[in-house]
mmCIF file of C-alpha atoms in Angstrom:
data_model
loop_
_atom_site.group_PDB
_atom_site.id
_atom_site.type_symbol
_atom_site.label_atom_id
_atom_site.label_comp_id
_atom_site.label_asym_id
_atom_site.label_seq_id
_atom_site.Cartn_x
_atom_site.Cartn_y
_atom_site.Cartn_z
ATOM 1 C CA UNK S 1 118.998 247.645 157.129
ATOM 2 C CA UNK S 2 118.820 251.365 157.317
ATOM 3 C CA UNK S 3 116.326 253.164 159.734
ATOM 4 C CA UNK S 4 113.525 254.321 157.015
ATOM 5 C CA UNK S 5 113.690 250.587 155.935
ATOM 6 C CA UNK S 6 112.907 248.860 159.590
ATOM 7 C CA UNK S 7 110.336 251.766 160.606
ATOM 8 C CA UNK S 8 108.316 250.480 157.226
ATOM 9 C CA UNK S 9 108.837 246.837 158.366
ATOM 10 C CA UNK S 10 108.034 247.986 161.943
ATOM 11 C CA UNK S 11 104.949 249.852 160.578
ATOM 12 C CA UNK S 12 103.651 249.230 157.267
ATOM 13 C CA UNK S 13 100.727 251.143 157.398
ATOM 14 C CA UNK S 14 102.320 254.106 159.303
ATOM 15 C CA UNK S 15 101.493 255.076 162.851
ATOM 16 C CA UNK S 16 98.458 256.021 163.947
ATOM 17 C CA UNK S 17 97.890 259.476 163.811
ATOM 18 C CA UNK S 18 94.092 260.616 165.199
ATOM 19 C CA UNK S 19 92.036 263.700 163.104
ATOM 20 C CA UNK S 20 92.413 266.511 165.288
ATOM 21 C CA UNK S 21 88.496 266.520 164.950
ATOM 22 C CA UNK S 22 87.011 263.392 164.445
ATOM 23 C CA UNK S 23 83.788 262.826 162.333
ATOM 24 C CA UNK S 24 81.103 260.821 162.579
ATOM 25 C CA UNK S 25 81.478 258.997 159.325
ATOM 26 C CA UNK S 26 85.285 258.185 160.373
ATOM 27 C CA UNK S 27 83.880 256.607 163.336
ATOM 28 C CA UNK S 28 81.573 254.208 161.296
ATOM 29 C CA UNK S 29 84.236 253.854 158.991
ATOM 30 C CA UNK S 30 86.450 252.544 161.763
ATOM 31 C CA UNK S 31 83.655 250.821 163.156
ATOM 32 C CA UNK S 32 83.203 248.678 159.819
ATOM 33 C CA UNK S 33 87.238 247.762 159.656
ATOM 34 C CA UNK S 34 86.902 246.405 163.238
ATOM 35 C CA UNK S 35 84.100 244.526 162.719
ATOM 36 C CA UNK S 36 85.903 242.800 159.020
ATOM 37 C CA UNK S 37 89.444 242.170 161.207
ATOM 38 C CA UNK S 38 88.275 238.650 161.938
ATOM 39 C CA UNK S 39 87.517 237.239 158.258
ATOM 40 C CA UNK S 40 89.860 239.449 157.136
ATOM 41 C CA UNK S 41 92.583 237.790 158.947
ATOM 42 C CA UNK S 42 91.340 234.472 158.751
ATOM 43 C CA UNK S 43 91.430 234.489 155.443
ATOM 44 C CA UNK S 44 94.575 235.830 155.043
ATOM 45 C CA UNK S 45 96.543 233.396 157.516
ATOM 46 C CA UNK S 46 93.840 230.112 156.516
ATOM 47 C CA UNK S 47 96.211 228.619 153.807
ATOM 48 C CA UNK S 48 99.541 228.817 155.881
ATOM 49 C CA UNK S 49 101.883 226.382 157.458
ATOM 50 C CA UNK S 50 102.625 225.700 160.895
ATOM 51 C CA UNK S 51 106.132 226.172 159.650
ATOM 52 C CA UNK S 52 105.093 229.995 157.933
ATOM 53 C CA UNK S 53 102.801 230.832 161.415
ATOM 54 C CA UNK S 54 105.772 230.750 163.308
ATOM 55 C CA UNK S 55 107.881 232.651 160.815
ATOM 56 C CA UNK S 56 108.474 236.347 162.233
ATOM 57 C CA UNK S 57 107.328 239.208 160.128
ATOM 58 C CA UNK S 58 110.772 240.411 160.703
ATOM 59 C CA UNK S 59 113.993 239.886 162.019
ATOM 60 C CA UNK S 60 113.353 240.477 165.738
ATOM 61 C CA UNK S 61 109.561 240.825 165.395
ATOM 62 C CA UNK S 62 106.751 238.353 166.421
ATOM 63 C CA UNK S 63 105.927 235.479 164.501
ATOM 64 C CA UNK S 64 102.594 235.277 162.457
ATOM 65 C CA UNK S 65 101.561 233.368 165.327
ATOM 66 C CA UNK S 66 102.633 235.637 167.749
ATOM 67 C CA UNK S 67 100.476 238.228 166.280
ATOM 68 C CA UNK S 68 97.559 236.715 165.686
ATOM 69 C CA UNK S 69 97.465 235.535 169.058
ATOM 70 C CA UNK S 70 98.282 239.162 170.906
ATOM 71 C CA UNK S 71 95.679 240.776 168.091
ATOM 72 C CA UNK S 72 92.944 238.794 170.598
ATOM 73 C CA UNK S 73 94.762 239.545 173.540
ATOM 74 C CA UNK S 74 94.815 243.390 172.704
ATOM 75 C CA UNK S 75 91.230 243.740 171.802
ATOM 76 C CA UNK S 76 90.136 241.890 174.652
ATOM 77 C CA UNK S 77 92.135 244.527 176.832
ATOM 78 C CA UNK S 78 90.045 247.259 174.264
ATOM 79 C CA UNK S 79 86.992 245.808 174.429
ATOM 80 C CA UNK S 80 87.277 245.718 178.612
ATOM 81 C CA UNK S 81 88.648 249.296 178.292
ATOM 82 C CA UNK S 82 85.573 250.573 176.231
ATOM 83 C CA UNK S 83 83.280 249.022 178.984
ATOM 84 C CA UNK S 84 84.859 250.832 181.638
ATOM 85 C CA UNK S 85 84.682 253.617 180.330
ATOM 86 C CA UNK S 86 81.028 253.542 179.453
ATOM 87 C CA UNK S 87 80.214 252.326 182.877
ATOM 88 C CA UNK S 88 82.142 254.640 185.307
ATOM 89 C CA UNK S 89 83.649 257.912 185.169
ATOM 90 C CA UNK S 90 87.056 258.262 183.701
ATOM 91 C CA UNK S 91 88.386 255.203 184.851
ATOM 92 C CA UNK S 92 92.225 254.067 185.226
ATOM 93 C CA UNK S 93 93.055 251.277 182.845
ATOM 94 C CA UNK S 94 95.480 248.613 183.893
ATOM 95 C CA UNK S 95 98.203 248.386 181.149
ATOM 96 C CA UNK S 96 99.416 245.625 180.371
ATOM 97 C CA UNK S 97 103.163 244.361 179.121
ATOM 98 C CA UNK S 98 102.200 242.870 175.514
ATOM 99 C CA UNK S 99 105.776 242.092 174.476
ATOM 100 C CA UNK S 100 106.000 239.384 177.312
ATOM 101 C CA UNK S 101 102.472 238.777 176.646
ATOM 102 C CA UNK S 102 103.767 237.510 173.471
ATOM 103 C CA UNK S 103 106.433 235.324 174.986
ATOM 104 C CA UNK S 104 103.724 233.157 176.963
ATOM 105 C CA UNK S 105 103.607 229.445 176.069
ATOM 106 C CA UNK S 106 100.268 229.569 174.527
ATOM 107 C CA UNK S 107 101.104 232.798 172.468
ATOM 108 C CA UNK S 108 104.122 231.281 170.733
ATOM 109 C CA UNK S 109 102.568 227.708 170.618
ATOM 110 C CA UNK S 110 98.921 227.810 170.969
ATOM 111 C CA UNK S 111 96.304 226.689 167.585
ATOM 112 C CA UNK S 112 95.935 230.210 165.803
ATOM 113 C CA UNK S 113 92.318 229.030 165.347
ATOM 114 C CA UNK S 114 91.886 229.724 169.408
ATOM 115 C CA UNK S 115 92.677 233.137 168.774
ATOM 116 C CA UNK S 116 90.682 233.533 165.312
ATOM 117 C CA UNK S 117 87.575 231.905 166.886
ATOM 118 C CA UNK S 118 87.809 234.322 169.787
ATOM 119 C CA UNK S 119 88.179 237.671 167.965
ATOM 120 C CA UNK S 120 85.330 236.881 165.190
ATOM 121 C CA UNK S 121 83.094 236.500 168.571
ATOM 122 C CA UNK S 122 84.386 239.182 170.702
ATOM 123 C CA UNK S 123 84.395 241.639 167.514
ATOM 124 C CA UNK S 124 81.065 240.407 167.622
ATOM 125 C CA UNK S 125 80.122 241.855 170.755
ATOM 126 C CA UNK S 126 82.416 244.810 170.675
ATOM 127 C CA UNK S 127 80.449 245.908 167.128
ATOM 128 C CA UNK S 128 76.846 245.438 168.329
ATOM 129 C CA UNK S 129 78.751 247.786 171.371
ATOM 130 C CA UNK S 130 80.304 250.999 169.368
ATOM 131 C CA UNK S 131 77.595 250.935 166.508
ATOM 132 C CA UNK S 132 75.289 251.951 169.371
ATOM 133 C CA UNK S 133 77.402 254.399 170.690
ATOM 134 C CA UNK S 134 75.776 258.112 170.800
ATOM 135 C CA UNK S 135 78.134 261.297 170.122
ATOM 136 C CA UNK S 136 78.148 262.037 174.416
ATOM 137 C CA UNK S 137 79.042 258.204 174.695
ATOM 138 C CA UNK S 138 82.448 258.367 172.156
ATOM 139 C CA UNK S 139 83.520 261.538 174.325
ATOM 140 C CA UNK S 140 83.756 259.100 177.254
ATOM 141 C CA UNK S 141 87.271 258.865 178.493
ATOM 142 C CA UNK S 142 89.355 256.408 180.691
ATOM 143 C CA UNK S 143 92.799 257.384 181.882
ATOM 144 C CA UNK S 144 95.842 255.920 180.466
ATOM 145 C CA UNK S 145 98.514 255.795 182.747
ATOM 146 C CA UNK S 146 101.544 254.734 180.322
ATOM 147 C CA UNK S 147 100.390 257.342 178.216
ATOM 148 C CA UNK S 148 99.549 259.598 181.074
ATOM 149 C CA UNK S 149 96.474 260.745 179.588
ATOM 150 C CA UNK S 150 92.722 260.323 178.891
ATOM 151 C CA UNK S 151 92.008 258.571 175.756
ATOM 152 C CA UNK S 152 88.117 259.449 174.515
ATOM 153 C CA UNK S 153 86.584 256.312 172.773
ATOM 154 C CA UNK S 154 86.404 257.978 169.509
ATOM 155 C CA UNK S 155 89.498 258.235 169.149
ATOM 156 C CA UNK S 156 90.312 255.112 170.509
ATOM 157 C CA UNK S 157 88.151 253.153 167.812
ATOM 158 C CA UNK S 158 90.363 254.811 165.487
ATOM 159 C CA UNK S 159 93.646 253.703 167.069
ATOM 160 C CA UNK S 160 92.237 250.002 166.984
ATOM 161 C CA UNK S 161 90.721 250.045 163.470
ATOM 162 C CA UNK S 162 94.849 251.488 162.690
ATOM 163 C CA UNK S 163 95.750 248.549 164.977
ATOM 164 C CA UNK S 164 93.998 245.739 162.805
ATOM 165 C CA UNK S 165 95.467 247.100 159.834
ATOM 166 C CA UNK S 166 98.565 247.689 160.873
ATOM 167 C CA UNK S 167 99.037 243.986 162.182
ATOM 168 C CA UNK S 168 97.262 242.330 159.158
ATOM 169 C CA UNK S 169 99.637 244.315 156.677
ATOM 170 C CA UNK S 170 102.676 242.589 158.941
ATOM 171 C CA UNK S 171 101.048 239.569 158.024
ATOM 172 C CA UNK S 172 100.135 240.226 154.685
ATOM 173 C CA UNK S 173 103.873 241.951 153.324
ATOM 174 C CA UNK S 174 105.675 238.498 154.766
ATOM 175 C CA UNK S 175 103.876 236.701 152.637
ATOM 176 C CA UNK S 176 104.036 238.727 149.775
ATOM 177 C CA UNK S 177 107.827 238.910 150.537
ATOM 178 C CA UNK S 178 108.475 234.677 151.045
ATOM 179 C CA UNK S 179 105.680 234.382 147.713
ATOM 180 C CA UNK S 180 103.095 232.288 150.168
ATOM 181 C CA UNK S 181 100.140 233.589 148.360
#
Protein backbone atom coordinates (compact mmCIF):
# COMPACT_ATOMS: atom_id res chain seq x y z
CA UNK A 1 0.00 0.00 0.00
CA UNK A 2 1.51 3.22 -1.12
CA UNK A 3 1.52 6.38 1.18
CA UNK A 4 -1.47 8.49 -0.60
CA UNK A 5 -3.42 5.15 -0.24
CA UNK A 6 -2.97 4.61 3.82
CA UNK A 7 -3.23 8.55 4.54
CA UNK A 8 -6.96 8.11 2.80
CA UNK A 9 -7.53 4.95 4.92
CA UNK A 10 -5.93 6.81 7.88
CA UNK A 11 -8.18 9.84 7.10
CA UNK A 12 -11.05 9.58 4.92
CA UNK A 13 -12.43 12.76 5.37
CA UNK A 14 -9.04 14.63 5.38
CA UNK A 15 -7.54 16.35 8.38
CA UNK A 16 -8.94 18.91 10.05
CA UNK A 17 -8.00 22.08 8.88
CA UNK A 18 -9.76 25.25 10.99
CA UNK A 19 -11.07 28.65 8.78
CA UNK A 20 -8.55 31.07 9.52
CA UNK A 21 -11.71 33.14 10.60
CA UNK A 22 -14.40 31.27 11.82
CA UNK A 23 -18.14 32.25 11.33
CA UNK A 24 -20.92 32.05 13.21
CA UNK A 25 -22.98 29.90 10.93
CA UNK A 26 -19.88 27.32 10.79
CA UNK A 27 -20.18 27.15 14.41
CA UNK A 28 -23.95 26.12 14.33
CA UNK A 29 -23.17 24.09 11.54
CA UNK A 30 -20.67 22.18 13.63
CA UNK A 31 -22.86 22.43 16.44
CA UNK A 32 -25.72 20.44 14.49
CA UNK A 33 -23.09 17.49 13.27
CA UNK A 34 -22.17 17.01 16.97
CA UNK A 35 -25.36 16.89 18.19
CA UNK A 36 -26.50 13.99 14.99
CA UNK A 37 -22.98 11.85 15.86
CA UNK A 38 -24.99 9.64 18.18
CA UNK A 39 -27.95 8.39 15.78
CA UNK A 40 -25.78 8.83 13.19
CA UNK A 41 -23.50 6.22 14.40
CA UNK A 42 -25.93 4.10 15.87
CA UNK A 43 -27.47 3.63 12.97
CA UNK A 44 -24.69 3.00 11.04
CA UNK A 45 -22.99 0.24 13.37
CA UNK A 46 -26.92 -1.17 14.64
CA UNK A 47 -27.05 -4.05 12.01
CA UNK A 48 -23.40 -5.40 12.57
CA UNK A 49 -21.85 -8.48 13.99
CA UNK A 50 -19.90 -8.99 16.95
CA UNK A 51 -17.61 -10.64 14.47
CA UNK A 52 -17.65 -7.13 11.97
CA UNK A 53 -17.36 -4.74 15.47
CA UNK A 54 -14.20 -6.16 16.10
CA UNK A 55 -13.00 -6.03 12.52
CA UNK A 56 -10.31 -3.09 12.19
CA UNK A 57 -11.02 -0.36 9.74
CA UNK A 58 -7.59 -1.14 8.59
CA UNK A 59 -4.70 -3.13 8.79
CA UNK A 60 -3.14 -1.80 12.01
CA UNK A 61 -6.07 0.48 12.92
CA UNK A 62 -8.76 0.06 15.69
CA UNK A 63 -11.52 -2.14 15.36
CA UNK A 64 -15.16 -0.79 14.83
CA UNK A 65 -15.35 -1.45 18.37
CA UNK A 66 -12.40 0.19 19.26
CA UNK A 67 -13.69 3.31 17.81
CA UNK A 68 -16.85 3.54 18.86
CA UNK A 69 -15.77 3.05 22.24
CA UNK A 70 -12.73 5.88 22.23
CA UNK A 71 -15.43 8.25 20.13
CA UNK A 72 -17.13 8.40 23.97
CA UNK A 73 -13.99 8.44 25.60
CA UNK A 74 -12.75 11.50 23.47
CA UNK A 75 -15.80 13.60 23.82
CA UNK A 76 -16.02 13.02 27.33
CA UNK A 77 -12.32 14.43 27.56
CA UNK A 78 -14.04 17.49 25.08
CA UNK A 79 -16.90 17.94 26.82
CA UNK A 80 -14.69 18.27 30.36
CA UNK A 81 -12.30 20.47 28.31
CA UNK A 82 -15.13 22.91 27.15
CA UNK A 83 -16.19 23.22 30.89
CA UNK A 84 -12.93 24.23 31.97
CA UNK A 85 -12.54 26.47 29.89
CA UNK A 86 -15.80 28.25 30.44
CA UNK A 87 -15.27 28.13 34.13
CA UNK A 88 -11.64 29.34 34.71
CA UNK A 89 -9.19 31.24 32.88
CA UNK A 90 -7.14 29.51 30.29
CA UNK A 91 -6.84 26.40 31.92
CA UNK A 92 -4.18 23.44 31.32
CA UNK A 93 -5.87 20.35 29.98
CA UNK A 94 -4.61 16.97 31.00
CA UNK A 95 -3.96 14.96 27.76
CA UNK A 96 -4.56 11.90 27.66
CA UNK A 97 -2.82 8.67 25.73
CA UNK A 98 -5.94 7.47 23.49
CA UNK A 99 -4.02 4.76 21.63
CA UNK A 100 -3.60 2.76 24.98
CA UNK A 101 -6.88 4.06 25.86
CA UNK A 102 -7.97 1.89 23.12
CA UNK A 103 -6.10 -1.16 24.29
CA UNK A 104 -8.12 -1.25 27.73
CA UNK A 105 -10.19 -4.40 28.35
CA UNK A 106 -13.45 -2.70 28.14
CA UNK A 107 -12.47 -0.73 24.90
CA UNK A 108 -11.63 -3.85 22.89
CA UNK A 109 -14.37 -6.00 24.64
CA UNK A 110 -16.95 -3.91 26.18
CA UNK A 111 -21.08 -3.89 24.58
CA UNK A 112 -20.76 -0.99 21.89
CA UNK A 113 -24.25 -0.09 23.20
CA UNK A 114 -22.31 1.25 26.60
CA UNK A 115 -20.59 3.59 24.54
CA UNK A 116 -23.64 4.53 22.11
CA UNK A 117 -25.94 5.05 25.14
CA UNK A 118 -23.33 7.32 26.69
CA UNK A 119 -22.54 9.68 23.77
CA UNK A 120 -26.40 10.18 22.66
CA UNK A 121 -26.63 11.51 26.50
CA UNK A 122 -23.49 13.33 26.92
CA UNK A 123 -24.00 14.95 23.27
CA UNK A 124 -27.02 15.73 24.98
CA UNK A 125 -25.61 17.86 27.49
CA UNK A 126 -22.66 19.08 25.54
CA UNK A 127 -25.44 20.58 22.77
CA UNK A 128 -27.81 22.28 25.24
CA UNK A 129 -23.89 23.62 26.35
CA UNK A 130 -22.33 25.19 22.91
CA UNK A 131 -25.83 26.22 21.41
CA UNK A 132 -25.78 28.68 24.32
CA UNK A 133 -22.49 29.76 23.84
CA UNK A 134 -22.14 33.74 23.15
CA UNK A 135 -19.33 35.04 20.59
CA UNK A 136 -16.92 36.21 24.02
CA UNK A 137 -17.70 32.58 25.34
CA UNK A 138 -16.25 30.55 21.89
CA UNK A 139 -13.05 32.90 22.24
CA UNK A 140 -12.46 31.13 25.57
CA UNK A 141 -9.26 29.21 25.50
CA UNK A 142 -7.62 26.33 27.56
CA UNK A 143 -3.99 25.45 27.02
CA UNK A 144 -2.95 22.41 25.27
CA UNK A 145 0.16 21.17 26.34
CA UNK A 146 0.86 18.34 23.57
CA UNK A 147 0.04 20.86 21.21
CA UNK A 148 1.72 23.56 23.16
CA UNK A 149 -0.88 25.98 22.54
CA UNK A 150 -4.27 27.55 23.40
CA UNK A 151 -7.08 26.06 21.58
CA UNK A 152 -10.30 28.72 21.55
CA UNK A 153 -13.64 26.70 21.72
CA UNK A 154 -14.67 27.75 18.36
CA UNK A 155 -12.36 26.26 16.88
CA UNK A 156 -12.38 23.40 18.90
CA UNK A 157 -16.17 22.57 18.04
CA UNK A 158 -14.91 22.46 14.65
CA UNK A 159 -12.08 19.98 15.27
CA UNK A 160 -14.75 17.64 17.03
CA UNK A 161 -17.61 18.03 14.51
CA UNK A 162 -14.22 16.91 11.87
CA UNK A 163 -13.64 14.28 14.60
CA UNK A 164 -17.22 12.59 14.35
CA UNK A 165 -16.97 12.54 10.78
CA UNK A 166 -13.84 11.51 10.38
CA UNK A 167 -14.38 8.34 12.68
CA UNK A 168 -17.91 7.52 11.30
CA UNK A 169 -16.47 7.57 7.60
CA UNK A 170 -13.75 4.80 9.12
CA UNK A 171 -16.71 3.03 9.99
CA UNK A 172 -18.76 3.63 7.19
CA UNK A 173 -15.84 2.88 4.08
CA UNK A 174 -15.19 -0.77 5.94
CA UNK A 175 -18.36 -1.59 5.39
CA UNK A 176 -18.78 -0.36 2.13
CA UNK A 177 -15.43 -2.15 1.39
CA UNK A 178 -16.45 -5.95 3.14
CA UNK A 179 -20.34 -5.14 1.34
CA UNK A 180 -22.00 -5.17 5.13
CA UNK A 181 -24.61 -2.74 4.13
Amino acid sequence: MDTAELEKLKYPTGKYTPPEKIKKSEVKRWIREIDKLPKRLKDTVKSLSEVQLDTPYRDGGWTVRQTIHHLADSHMNAYSRFRLALTEENPTIKPYMEAKWAELIDAKTAPVKYSLDLLKNLHKRWVMLLKTLDKDQLKKTYFHPDKNADQKLDGVIGLYAWHSNHHLAHIENLKKKMNWN
